[in-house]
Coordinates of C-alpha atoms in Angstrom, one line a residue:
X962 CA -8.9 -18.7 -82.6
X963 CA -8.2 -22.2 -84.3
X964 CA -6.3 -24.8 -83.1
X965 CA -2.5 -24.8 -84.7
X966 CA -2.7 -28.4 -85.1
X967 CA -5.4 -31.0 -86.5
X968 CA -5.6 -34.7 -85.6
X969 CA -3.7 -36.2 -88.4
X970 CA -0.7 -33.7 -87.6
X971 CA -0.3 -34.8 -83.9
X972 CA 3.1 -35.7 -82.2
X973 CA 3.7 -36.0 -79.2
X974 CA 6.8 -37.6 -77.1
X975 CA 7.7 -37.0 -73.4
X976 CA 9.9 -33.9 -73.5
X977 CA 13.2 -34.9 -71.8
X978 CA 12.7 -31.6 -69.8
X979 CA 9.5 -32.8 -68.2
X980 CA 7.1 -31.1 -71.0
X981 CA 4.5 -32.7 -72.6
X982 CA 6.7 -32.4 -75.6
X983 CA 10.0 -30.8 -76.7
X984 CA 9.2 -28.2 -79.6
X985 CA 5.7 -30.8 -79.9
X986 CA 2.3 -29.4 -81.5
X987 CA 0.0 -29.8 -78.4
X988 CA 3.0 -26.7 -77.1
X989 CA 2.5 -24.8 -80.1
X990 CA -1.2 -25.1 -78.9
X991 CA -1.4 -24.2 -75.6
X992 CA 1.4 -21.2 -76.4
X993 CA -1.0 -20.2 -78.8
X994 CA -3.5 -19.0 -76.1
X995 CA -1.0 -17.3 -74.3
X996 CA -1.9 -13.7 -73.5
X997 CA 0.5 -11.4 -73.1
X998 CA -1.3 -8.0 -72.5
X999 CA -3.5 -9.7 -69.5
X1000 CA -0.8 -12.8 -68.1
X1001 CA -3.3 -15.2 -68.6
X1002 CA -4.4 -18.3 -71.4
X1003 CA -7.4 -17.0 -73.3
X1004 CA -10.2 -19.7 -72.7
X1005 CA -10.4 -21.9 -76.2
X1006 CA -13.0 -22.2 -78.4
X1007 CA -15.2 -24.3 -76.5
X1008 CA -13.9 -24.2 -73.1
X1009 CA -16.2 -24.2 -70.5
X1010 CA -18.8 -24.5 -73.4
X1011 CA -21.7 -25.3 -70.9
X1012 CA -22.0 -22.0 -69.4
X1013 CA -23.0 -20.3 -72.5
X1014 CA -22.9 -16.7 -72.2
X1015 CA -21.2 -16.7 -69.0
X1016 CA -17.9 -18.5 -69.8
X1017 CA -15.2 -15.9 -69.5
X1018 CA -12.2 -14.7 -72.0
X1019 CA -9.6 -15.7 -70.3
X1020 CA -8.7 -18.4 -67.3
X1021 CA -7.0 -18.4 -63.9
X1022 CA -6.3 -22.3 -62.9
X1023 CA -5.2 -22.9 -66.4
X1024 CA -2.8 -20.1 -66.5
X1025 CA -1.5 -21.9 -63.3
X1026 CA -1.1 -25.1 -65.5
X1027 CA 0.5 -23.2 -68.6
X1028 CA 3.2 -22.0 -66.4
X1029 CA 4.5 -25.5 -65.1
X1030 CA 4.4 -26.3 -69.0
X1031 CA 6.3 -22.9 -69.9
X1032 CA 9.0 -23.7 -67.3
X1033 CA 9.6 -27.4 -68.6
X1034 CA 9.5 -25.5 -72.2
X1035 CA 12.1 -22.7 -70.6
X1036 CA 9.9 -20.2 -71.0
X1037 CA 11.0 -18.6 -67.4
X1038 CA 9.8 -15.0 -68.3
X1039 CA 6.7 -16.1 -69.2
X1040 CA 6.0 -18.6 -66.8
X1041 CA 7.2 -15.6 -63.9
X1042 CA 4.1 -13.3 -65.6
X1043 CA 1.2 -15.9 -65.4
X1044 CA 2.2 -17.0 -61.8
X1045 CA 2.4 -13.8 -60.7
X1046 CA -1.3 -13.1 -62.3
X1047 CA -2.6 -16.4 -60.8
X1048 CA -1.0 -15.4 -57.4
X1049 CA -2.5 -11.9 -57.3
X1050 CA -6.1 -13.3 -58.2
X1051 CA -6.5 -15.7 -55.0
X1052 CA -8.5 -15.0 -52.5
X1053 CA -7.2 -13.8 -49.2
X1054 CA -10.5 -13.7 -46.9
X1055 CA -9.4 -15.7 -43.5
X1056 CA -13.1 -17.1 -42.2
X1057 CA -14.9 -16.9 -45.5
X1058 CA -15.7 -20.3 -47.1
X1059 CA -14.2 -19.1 -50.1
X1060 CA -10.6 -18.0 -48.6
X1061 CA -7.7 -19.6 -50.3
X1062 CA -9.7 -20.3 -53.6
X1063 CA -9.4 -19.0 -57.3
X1064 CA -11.9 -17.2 -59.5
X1065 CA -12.3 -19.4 -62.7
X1066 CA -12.2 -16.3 -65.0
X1067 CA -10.3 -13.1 -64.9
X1068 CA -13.9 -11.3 -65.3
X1069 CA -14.7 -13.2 -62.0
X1070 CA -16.0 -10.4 -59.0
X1071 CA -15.0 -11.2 -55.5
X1072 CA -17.3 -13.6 -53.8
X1073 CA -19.4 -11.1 -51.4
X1074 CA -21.6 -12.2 -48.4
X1075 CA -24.3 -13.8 -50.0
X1076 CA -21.9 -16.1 -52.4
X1077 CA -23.1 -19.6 -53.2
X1078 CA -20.6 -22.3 -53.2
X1079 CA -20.6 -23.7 -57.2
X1080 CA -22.2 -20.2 -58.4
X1081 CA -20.2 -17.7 -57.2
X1082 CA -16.7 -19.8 -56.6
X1083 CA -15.3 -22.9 -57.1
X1084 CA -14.1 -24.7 -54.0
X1085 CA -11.6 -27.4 -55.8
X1086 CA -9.7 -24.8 -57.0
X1087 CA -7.9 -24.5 -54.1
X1088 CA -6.6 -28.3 -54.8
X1089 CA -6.0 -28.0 -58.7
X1090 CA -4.2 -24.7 -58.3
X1091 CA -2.3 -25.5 -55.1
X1092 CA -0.9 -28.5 -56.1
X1093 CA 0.5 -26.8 -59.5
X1094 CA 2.0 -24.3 -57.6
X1095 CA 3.8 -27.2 -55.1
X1096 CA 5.0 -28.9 -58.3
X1097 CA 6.2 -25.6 -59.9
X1098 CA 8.2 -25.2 -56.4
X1099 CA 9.2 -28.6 -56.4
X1100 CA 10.8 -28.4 -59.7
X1101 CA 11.9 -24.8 -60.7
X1102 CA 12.4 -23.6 -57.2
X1103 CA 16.2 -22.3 -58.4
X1104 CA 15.0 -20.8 -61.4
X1105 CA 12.8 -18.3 -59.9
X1106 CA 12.6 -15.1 -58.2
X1107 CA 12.8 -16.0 -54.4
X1108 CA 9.9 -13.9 -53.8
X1109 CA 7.7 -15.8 -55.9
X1110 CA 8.6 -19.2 -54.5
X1111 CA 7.8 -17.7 -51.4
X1112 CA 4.6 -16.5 -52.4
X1113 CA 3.6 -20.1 -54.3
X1114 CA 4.5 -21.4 -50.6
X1115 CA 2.1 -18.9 -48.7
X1116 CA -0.5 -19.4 -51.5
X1117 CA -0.3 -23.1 -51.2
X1118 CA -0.7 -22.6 -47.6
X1119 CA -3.4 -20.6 -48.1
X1120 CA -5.2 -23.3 -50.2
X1121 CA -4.6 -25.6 -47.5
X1122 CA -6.0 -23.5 -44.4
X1123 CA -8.6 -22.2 -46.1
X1124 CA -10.4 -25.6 -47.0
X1125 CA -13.2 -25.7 -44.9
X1126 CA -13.5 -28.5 -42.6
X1127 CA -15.7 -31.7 -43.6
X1128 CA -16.0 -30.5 -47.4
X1129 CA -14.2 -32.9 -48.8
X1130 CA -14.7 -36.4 -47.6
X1131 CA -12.5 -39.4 -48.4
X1132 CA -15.8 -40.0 -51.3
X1133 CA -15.3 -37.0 -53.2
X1134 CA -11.9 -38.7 -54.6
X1135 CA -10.3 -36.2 -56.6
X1136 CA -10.0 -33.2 -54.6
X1137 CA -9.3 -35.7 -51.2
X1138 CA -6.5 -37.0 -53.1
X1139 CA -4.8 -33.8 -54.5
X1140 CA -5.4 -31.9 -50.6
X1141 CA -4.3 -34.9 -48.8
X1142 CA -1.2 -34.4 -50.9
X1143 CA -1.0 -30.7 -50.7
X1144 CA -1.4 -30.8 -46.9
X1145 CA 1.6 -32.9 -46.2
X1146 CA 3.8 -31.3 -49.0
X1147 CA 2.8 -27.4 -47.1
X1148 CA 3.5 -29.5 -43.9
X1149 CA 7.0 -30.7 -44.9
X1150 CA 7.7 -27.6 -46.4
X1151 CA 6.9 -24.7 -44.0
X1152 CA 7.6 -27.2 -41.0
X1153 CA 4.1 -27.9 -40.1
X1154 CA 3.5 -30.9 -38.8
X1155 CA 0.0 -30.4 -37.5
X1156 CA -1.3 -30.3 -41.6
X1157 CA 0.7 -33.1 -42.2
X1158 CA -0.9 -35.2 -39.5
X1159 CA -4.7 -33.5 -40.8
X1160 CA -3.5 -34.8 -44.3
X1161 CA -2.5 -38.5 -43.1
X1162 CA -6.0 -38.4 -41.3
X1163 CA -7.6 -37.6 -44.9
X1164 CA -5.2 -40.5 -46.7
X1165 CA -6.3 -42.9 -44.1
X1166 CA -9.8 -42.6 -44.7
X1167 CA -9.3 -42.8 -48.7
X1168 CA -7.7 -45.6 -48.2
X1169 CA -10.1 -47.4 -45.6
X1170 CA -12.7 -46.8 -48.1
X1171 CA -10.2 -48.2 -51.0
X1172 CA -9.2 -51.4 -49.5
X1173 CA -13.0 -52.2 -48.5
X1174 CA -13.6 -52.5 -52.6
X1175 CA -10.3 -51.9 -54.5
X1176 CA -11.8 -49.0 -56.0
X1177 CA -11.9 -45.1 -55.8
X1178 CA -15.6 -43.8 -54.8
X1179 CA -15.1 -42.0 -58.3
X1180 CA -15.0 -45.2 -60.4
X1181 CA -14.8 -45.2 -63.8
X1182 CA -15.4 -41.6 -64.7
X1183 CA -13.2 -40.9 -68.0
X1184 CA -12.2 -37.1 -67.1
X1185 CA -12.1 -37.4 -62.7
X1186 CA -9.6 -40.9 -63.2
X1187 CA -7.4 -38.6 -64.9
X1188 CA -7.1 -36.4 -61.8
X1189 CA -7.3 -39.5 -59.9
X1190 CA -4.0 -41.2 -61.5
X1191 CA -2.4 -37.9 -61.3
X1192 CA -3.1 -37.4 -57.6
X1193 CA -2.4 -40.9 -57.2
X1194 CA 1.1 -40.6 -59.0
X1195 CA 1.4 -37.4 -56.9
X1196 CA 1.4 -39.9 -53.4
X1197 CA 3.8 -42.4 -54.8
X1198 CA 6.4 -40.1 -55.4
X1199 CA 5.7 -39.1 -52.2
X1200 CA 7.3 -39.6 -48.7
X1201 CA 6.0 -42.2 -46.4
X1202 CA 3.1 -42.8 -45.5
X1203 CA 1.3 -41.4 -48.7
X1204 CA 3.9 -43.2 -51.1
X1205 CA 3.0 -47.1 -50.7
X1206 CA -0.9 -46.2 -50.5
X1207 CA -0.5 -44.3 -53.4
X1208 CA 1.2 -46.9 -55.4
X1209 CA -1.1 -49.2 -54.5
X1210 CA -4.0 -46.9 -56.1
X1211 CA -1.9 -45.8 -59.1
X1212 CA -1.6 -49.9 -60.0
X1213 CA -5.6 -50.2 -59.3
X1214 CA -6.5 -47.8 -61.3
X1215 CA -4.0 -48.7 -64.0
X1216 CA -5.4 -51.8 -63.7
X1217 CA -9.3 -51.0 -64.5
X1218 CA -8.2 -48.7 -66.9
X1219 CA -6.6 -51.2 -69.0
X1220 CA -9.4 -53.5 -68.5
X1221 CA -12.4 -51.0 -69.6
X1222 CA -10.9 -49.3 -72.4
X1223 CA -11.6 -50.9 -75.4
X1224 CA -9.1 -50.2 -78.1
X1225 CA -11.3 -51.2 -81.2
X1226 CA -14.2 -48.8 -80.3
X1227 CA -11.9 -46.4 -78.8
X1228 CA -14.6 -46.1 -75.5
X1229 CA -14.7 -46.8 -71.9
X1230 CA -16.8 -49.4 -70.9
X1231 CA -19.7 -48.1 -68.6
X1232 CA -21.0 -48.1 -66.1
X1233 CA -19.6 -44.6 -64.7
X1234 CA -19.9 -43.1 -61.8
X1235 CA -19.2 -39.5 -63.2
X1236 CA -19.5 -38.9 -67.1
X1237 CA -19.8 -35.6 -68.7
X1238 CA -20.5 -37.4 -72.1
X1239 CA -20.6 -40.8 -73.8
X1240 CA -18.5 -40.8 -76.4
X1241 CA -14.5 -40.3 -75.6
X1242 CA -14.4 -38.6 -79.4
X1243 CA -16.7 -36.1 -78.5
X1244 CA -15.3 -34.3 -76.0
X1245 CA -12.0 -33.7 -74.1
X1246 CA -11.3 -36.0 -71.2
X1247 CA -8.6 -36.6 -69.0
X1248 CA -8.5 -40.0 -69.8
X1249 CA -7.8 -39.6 -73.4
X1250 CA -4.9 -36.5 -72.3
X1251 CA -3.4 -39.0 -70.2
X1252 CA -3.8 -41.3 -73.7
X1253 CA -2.4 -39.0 -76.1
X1254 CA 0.4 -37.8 -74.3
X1255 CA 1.7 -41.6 -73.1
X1256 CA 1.1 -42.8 -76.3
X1257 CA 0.5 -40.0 -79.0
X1258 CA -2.8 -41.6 -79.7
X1259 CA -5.5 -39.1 -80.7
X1260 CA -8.3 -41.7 -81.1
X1261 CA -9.7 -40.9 -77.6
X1262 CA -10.0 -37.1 -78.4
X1263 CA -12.0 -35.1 -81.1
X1264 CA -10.1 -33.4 -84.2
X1265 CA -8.1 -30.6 -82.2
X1266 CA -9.0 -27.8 -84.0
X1267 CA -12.2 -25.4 -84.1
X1268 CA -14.7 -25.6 -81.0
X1269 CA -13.6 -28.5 -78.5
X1270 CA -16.0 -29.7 -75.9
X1271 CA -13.7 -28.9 -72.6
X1272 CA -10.9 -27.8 -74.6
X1273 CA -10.0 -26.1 -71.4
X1274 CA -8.9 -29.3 -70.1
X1275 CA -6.5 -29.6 -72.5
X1276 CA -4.2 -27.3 -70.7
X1277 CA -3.7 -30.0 -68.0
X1278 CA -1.5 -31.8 -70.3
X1279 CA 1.6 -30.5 -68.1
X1280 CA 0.0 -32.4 -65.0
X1281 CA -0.2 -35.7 -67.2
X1282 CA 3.2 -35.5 -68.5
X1283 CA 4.5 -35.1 -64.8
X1284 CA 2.6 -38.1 -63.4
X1285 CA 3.5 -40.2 -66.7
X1286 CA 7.5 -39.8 -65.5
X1287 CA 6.8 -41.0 -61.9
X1288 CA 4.2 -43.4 -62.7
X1289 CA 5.2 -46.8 -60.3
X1290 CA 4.7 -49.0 -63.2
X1291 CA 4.6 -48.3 -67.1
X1292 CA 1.2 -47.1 -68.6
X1293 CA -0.2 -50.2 -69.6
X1294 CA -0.9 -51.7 -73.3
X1295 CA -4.0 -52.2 -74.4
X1296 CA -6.1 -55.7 -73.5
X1297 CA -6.7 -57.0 -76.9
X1298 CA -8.4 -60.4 -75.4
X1299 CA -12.0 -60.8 -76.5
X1300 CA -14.5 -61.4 -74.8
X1301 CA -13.5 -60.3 -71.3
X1302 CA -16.0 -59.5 -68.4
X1303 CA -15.3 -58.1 -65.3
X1304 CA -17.1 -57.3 -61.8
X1305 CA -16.4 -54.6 -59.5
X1306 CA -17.3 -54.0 -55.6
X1307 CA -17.7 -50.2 -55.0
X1308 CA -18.2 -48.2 -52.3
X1309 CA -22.0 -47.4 -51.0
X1310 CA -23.1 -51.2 -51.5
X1311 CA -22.9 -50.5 -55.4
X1312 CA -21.8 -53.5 -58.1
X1313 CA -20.9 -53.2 -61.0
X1314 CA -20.3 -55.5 -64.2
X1315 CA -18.4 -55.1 -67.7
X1316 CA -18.6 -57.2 -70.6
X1317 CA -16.1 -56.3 -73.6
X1318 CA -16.7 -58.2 -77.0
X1319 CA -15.4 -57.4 -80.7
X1320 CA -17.2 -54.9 -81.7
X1321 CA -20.1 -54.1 -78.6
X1322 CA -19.6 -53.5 -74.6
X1323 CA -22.2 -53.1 -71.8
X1324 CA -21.7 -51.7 -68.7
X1325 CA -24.2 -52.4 -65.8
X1326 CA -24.5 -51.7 -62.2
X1327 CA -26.6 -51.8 -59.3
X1328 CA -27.6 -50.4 -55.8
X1329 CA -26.7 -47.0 -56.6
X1330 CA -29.1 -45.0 -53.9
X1331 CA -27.2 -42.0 -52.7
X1332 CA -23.9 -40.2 -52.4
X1333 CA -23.9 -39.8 -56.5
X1334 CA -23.7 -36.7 -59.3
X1335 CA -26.6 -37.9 -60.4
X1336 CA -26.6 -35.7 -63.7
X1337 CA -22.9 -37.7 -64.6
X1338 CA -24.1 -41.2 -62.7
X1339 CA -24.3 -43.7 -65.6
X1340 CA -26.0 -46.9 -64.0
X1341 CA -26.3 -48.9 -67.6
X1342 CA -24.2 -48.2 -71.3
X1343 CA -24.0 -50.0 -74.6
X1344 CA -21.4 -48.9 -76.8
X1345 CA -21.2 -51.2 -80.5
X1346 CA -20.2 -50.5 -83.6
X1347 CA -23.1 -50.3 -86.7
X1348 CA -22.5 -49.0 -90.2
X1349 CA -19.1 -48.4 -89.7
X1350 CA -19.6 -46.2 -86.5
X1351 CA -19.6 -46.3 -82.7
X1352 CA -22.9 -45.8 -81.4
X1353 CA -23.8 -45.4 -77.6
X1354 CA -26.8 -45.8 -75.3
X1355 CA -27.0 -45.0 -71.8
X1356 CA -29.5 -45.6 -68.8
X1357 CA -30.3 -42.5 -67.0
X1358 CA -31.1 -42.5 -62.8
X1359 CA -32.6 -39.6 -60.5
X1360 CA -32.9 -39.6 -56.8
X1361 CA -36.6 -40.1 -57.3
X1362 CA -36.3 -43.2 -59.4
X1363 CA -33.1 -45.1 -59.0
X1364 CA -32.3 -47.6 -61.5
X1365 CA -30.7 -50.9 -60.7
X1366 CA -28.8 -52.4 -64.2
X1367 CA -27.8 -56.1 -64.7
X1368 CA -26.4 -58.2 -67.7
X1369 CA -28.1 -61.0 -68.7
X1370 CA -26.4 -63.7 -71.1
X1371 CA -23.6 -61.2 -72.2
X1372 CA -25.7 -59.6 -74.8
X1373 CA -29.0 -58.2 -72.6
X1374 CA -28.9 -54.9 -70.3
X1375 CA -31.8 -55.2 -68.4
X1376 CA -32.9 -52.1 -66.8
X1377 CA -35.2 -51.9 -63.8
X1378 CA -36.7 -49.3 -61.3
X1379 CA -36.3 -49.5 -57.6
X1380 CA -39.2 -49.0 -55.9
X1381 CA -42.9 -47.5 -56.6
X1382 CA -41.7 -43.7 -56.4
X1383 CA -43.3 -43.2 -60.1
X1384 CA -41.5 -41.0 -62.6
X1385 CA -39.5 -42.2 -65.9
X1386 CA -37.4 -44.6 -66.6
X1387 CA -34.6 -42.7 -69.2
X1388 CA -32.5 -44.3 -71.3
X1389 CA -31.0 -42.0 -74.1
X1390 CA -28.5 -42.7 -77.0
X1391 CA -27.2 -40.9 -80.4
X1392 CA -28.1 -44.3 -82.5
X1393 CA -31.2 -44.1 -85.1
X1394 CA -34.5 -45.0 -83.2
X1395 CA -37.5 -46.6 -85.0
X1396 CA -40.6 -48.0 -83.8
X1397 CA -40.6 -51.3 -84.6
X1398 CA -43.6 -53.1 -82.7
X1399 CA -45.9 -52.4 -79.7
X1400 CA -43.6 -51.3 -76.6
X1401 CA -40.5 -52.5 -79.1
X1402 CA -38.2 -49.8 -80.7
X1403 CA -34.9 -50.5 -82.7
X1404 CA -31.8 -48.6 -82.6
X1405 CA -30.4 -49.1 -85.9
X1406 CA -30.0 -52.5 -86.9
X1407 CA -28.2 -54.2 -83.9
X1408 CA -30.0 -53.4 -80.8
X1409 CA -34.0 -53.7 -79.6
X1410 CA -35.6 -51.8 -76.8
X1411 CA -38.7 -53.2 -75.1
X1412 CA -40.9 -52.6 -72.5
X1413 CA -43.8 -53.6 -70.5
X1414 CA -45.7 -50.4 -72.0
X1415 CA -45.6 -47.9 -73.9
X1416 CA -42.4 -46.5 -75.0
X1417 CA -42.0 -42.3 -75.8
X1418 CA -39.3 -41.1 -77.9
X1419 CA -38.8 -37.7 -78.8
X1420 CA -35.8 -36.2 -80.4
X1421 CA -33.1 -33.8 -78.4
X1422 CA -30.7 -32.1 -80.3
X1423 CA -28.5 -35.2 -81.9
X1424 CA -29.5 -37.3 -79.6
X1425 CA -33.1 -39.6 -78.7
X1426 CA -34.9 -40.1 -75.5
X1427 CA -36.7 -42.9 -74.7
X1428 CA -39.0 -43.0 -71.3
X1429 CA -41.2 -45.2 -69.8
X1430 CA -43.1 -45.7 -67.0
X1431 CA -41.3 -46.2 -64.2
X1432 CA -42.7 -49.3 -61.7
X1433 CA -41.0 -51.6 -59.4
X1434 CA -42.7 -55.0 -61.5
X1435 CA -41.3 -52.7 -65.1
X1436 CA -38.0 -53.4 -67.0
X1437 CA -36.9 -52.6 -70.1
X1438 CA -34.8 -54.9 -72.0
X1439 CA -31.9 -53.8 -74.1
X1440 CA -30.8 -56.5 -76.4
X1441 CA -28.0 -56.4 -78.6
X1442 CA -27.4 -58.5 -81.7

């Protein structure tokens, strides 16, 4: 199925409904996938792209997300259908680890005894679904049937109860957010004070964490600060005690936002503490949703139309255009003042340092040891613009063989192992690698790699990896012109 709209037809304004758009394209998209036989959003071309063969046809959490966009759109008969199809596919198991959770596809069987969290269901479901049923309540309550608000309250209570205890920890900050919300929304609303005072238990310890560093565990990670600044925008419109805390973290994130993005390269700044890619063009983030529906700015998203990395994700639009009306302060302009550099204290002991020119960035950071995704942890990036295109490079970490990154005279990421564990040091990047000396490589004609021996490239897919051996006395030195 292709997309209805391509990127130079895009526009998009704050529907005075609470839509992402009144009659807007991104809409006509997401109606587009609408299912009518089966109540549910067929999964995009793309969506959920990295499962291969298993990604299913059609979607359950985003159904639950296409409704609160059909409501704000009017589309009550509609919007009745998919919630009641969401509602009927949760699962009601009290005692099982799964109870209270989604499948992510219709095609989904029942978790049975053997069920692996991750493999057989998705935990965080319960938080992404829950809370779009809350807001759904919240805001189309007297436009419903009263038996399906009442069942959106006993589902949402179900999400809540059901959440195992000690799963999520005040570090995993996107689902800690969204349940700490949920549980003291269910609490207000059924009268159940005893989840309300389990959900200001949850805040507290975000929030001890947050003031420790002035940052989210999940810093900088262009998809999870898009839940983050949702959930954040969630607590400010909240009662006390969630709504000064949580615009105190909707400003600081805000804040970092505004400082990392760079609006000439139309990137992030590294490092990142989750990343599912390097290159906001690439792929579908939350970030750039959050961009293009603030600002109708598709410059932070690929060309909408054909296969979309996550184009799943673009049915959380809905959830962005919410937030954006109850945002504390204004989604900020972009920072135009070059050069700019920045540090940042995280949590875990971890640093972390940004330097933003004209036309190249570099991220670094160090002391990342444990407590990270370490697939998505981005210790080191280079973004910089060559031949007329943005080209990235980033600095790979394992358990095995942590990485500590540092910037060195504004222009040199210097990478270096931790420790005599042996293994690789990785760094990878979709620029044009060349050989261009002994333990010295060049990635097209603005940056140099070297090392203290020899360098290995091979070629994966569009992108180059470069290892080399990894030794506590070793560092390779990324130098950018």
């Amino acid at each position: 199925m292709e997309s209805v709209f391509h990127e130079a037809s895009i526009r998009l304004g704050p529907a005075t409904n609470g839509g992402v758009g009144g009659g807007d394209d991104l809409w006509a998209w997401t109606r587009d996938h609408w299912d009518p036989m089966r109540a549910l959003v067929a999964n995009p071309p793309g969506g959920y792209i990295e499962l291969g063969p298993f990604a299913g046809k059609h979607l359950i959490r985003e159904t639950a997300w296409f409704a609160l966009d059909a409501l704000a759109h009017d589309e009550i008969e509609i919007a009745v259908d998919a919630i009641r199809t969401v509602l009927g596919r949760q699962y009601k198991r009290p005692g099982k680890p799964w109870h209270g959770t989604f499948p992510i596809f219709d095609h989904d069987p029942e978790p049975g005894d053997d069920a692996i969290m991750w493999l057989s269901y998705d935990p965080n479901w319960r938080q992404f679904v829950g809370v779009t049923l809350a807001l759904i309540v919240d805001s189309y309550a007297e436009r419903l049937p009263g038996n399906v608000v009442a069942e959106c309250e006993a589902a949402a209570l179900r999400c809540v109860e059901g959440e195992p205890p000690g799963r999520i920890v005040a570090s995993y900050s996107n689902p800690a957010l969204m349940h700490a919300w949920l549980a003291d929304w269910v609490g207000r609303r059924l009268g159940r004070p005893d989840l309300q005072a389990q959900s200001w238990v949850l805040a507290a310890e975000i929030m001890a964490r947050f003031d420790a560093t002035g940052t989210l565990y999940e810093f900088n990670s262009p998809t999870y600060d898009g839940v983050n600044l949702m959930a954040a925008t969630l607590w400010a419109a909240s009662d006390p005690p969630l709504r000064a805390a949580g615009e105190r973290l909707v400003i600081a994130l805000l804040d970092s936002l505004q400082f990392l993005y760079h609006p000439l390269l139309h990137n992030l700044c590294g490092p990142f503490s989750r990343a599912y890619g390097m290159d906001l063009s690439s792929r579908i983030t939350l970030y750039g949703l959050w961009r293009l529906v603030a600002r109708s700015d598709p410059s932070t998203l690929p060309p909408l139309n054909g296969v979309i990395d996550h184009s799943h994700d673009l049915f959380f639009a809905p959830l962005v255009a919410w937030a954006l009306g109850r945002l504390p302060q204004a989604f900020p302009p972009d920072c135009q003042v070059f050069p700019r550099q920045r540090s940042f204290d995280l949590n875990g002991g971890r640093r972390a340092r940004a330097v933003l020119d004209t036309d190249v960035m570099i991220g670094a950071e160090r002391g990342g040891r444990e407590g990270l995704v370490w697939d998505q942890y981005v210790p080191g990036s280079v973004h910089w613009r060559d031949d007329g295109r943005v080209h990235w490079l980033r600095v790979h970490a394992q358990p095995a063989c942590p990485i500590d990154c540092d910037i060195v005279d504004g222009a040199t990421l210097l990478v270096t192992p931790v420790g005599d564990a042996g293994g690789a040091a990785i760094v990878s990047t979709n620029g044009r690698v060349e050989h261009a000396g002994a333990e010295c490589l060049a990635v097209g004609s603005r940056v140099i790699i070297r090392g203290r021996r020899q360098l290995d490239v091979r070629p994966v897919g569009d992108i180059t990896v470069v290892t080399g051996d990894h030794r506590s006395d070793d560092s390779i030195i990324i130098a950018i012109d």
